[in-house]
Coordinates of C-alpha atoms in Angstrom, one line a residue:
M1 CA 14.8 -93.8 240.1
R2 CA 11.8 -94.0 238.2
H3 CA 9.9 -96.2 240.8
A4 CA 10.6 -93.5 243.3
G5 CA 9.0 -91.0 241.1
L6 CA 6.1 -93.5 241.3
R7 CA 5.7 -93.9 244.4
A8 CA 6.0 -90.3 245.0
V9 CA 2.8 -89.9 242.8
G10 CA 1.2 -92.8 245.2
A11 CA 2.0 -91.2 248.1
A12 CA 0.5 -87.6 247.0
V13 CA -2.5 -89.4 246.0
A14 CA -3.4 -91.5 248.8
L15 CA -2.5 -88.2 250.8
A16 CA -5.5 -86.2 248.8
V17 CA -7.7 -89.3 249.1
V18 CA -7.7 -89.4 252.8
A19 CA -7.5 -85.3 253.2
S20 CA -10.9 -85.6 250.7
C21 CA -12.5 -88.4 253.0
A22 CA -12.0 -86.1 256.7
P23 CA -14.5 -83.8 257.6
D24 CA -14.2 -79.8 257.6
R25 CA -14.1 -79.1 261.3
P26 CA -15.9 -76.1 261.9
A27 CA -14.6 -73.1 263.6
M28 CA -14.2 -73.6 267.7
D29 CA -16.2 -69.9 268.0
D30 CA -19.1 -71.3 265.7
W31 CA -19.5 -74.6 267.0
A32 CA -19.5 -73.5 270.7
V33 CA -22.2 -70.9 269.7
R34 CA -24.4 -73.7 268.0
F35 CA -23.5 -76.2 270.8
A36 CA -24.6 -73.9 273.2
R37 CA -27.7 -73.3 271.9
V38 CA -28.2 -76.4 272.0
V39 CA -27.8 -76.9 275.4
D40 CA -29.6 -74.0 276.2
A41 CA -33.1 -75.5 275.0
L42 CA -32.8 -78.0 277.1
P43 CA -35.8 -77.6 279.8
A44 CA -34.8 -76.9 283.3
E45 CA -33.5 -79.8 285.4
Q46 CA -35.8 -79.4 288.2
D47 CA -39.4 -78.9 285.2
M48 CA -38.4 -82.4 284.0
V49 CA -37.9 -83.8 287.4
Q50 CA -40.9 -82.6 289.1
D51 CA -43.5 -82.7 286.5
P52 CA -42.2 -84.5 283.1
S53 CA -44.5 -83.2 280.0
R54 CA -44.8 -85.4 277.0
T55 CA -45.3 -82.4 275.0
V56 CA -42.6 -80.9 276.2
C57 CA -40.4 -83.7 275.6
N58 CA -41.5 -84.5 272.3
E59 CA -40.7 -81.0 271.3
T60 CA -37.2 -81.4 273.0
L61 CA -36.4 -84.5 271.1
G62 CA -38.0 -82.7 267.8
F63 CA -35.2 -79.6 268.3
L64 CA -32.2 -82.3 269.1
R65 CA -33.3 -84.2 266.1
S66 CA -33.2 -81.1 263.7
N67 CA -30.0 -79.7 265.1
R68 CA -27.9 -82.9 265.5
A69 CA -26.3 -82.0 262.1
D70 CA -25.1 -78.5 263.5
L71 CA -22.9 -80.2 266.3
T72 CA -20.9 -82.9 263.8
P73 CA -18.1 -82.8 262.8
T74 CA -16.7 -80.8 266.3
P75 CA -13.8 -78.4 265.9
D76 CA -11.7 -80.6 267.1
L77 CA -11.3 -84.5 267.0
S78 CA -11.1 -85.3 271.2
V79 CA -14.3 -84.2 271.8
D80 CA -15.9 -86.2 268.7
D81 CA -16.8 -89.0 271.2
A82 CA -18.1 -86.6 273.7
V83 CA -20.2 -84.7 271.9
E84 CA -21.7 -88.1 270.3
T85 CA -22.8 -89.2 273.7
W86 CA -24.5 -85.9 275.0
I87 CA -26.5 -86.2 271.5
N88 CA -27.5 -89.3 272.1
I89 CA -28.5 -89.1 275.8
A90 CA -30.2 -86.2 275.3
E91 CA -32.3 -87.2 272.6
S92 CA -32.9 -90.8 274.5
T93 CA -33.9 -88.7 277.8
F94 CA -36.6 -87.1 275.8
F95 CA -37.3 -90.0 273.6
E96 CA -38.8 -92.1 276.7
C97 CA -40.1 -89.4 278.9
P98 CA -38.1 -89.9 281.7
P99 CA -35.9 -92.3 280.5
S100 CA -35.6 -95.6 282.1
S101 CA -33.8 -98.1 279.9
G102 CA -30.3 -98.4 279.5
E103 CA -27.6 -97.1 282.2
I104 CA -29.4 -93.8 282.9
D105 CA -32.5 -94.0 285.2
G106 CA -34.8 -90.5 285.3
F107 CA -34.2 -87.2 284.3
A108 CA -32.1 -86.3 287.5
E109 CA -29.1 -88.8 286.2
A110 CA -30.0 -88.3 282.4
Y111 CA -29.7 -84.0 283.8
R112 CA -26.3 -85.3 285.8
E113 CA -24.8 -87.2 282.9
L114 CA -25.1 -84.3 280.4
D115 CA -23.7 -82.1 282.8
R116 CA -20.7 -84.4 282.8
L117 CA -20.2 -84.2 279.4
E118 CA -20.4 -81.1 278.8
A119 CA -17.8 -80.4 281.1
E120 CA -15.5 -83.0 279.3
I121 CA -16.1 -81.1 276.4
D122 CA -15.3 -77.3 278.0
A123 CA -12.6 -78.8 279.3
A124 CA -11.0 -80.6 276.2
L125 CA -11.7 -77.4 274.3
G126 CA -10.8 -74.7 277.0
T127 CA -14.4 -73.1 276.6
D128 CA -17.2 -72.5 279.3
I129 CA -20.2 -73.7 277.2
G130 CA -22.5 -75.4 280.0

């Protein structure tokens, strides 16, 4: 009987440790506003495809990097990977200006992939961000 009490205490301690390590997830509405603000700050695709500007790329990259922390953690574990991928593609797109290394070649392809990820995030969260 004594061991059962120790097991219960051990289980409670383990649960407390796991809970303390889990990120506090923001409210869906708050996070969606922050994500929409970041998405809306990207330059228009047609502007970047027709006349990519290094200045615009640098400003956009700076904005993305300074707002990265506002997007993680996400409101739901199910979109963590998609949001992380969206951020990484957006940052590399404007760092390379235009993207040409890796799997994405050019602004048109980068914007298509960002749009695809936004749709995936919207569907998973039941929102209409993008």
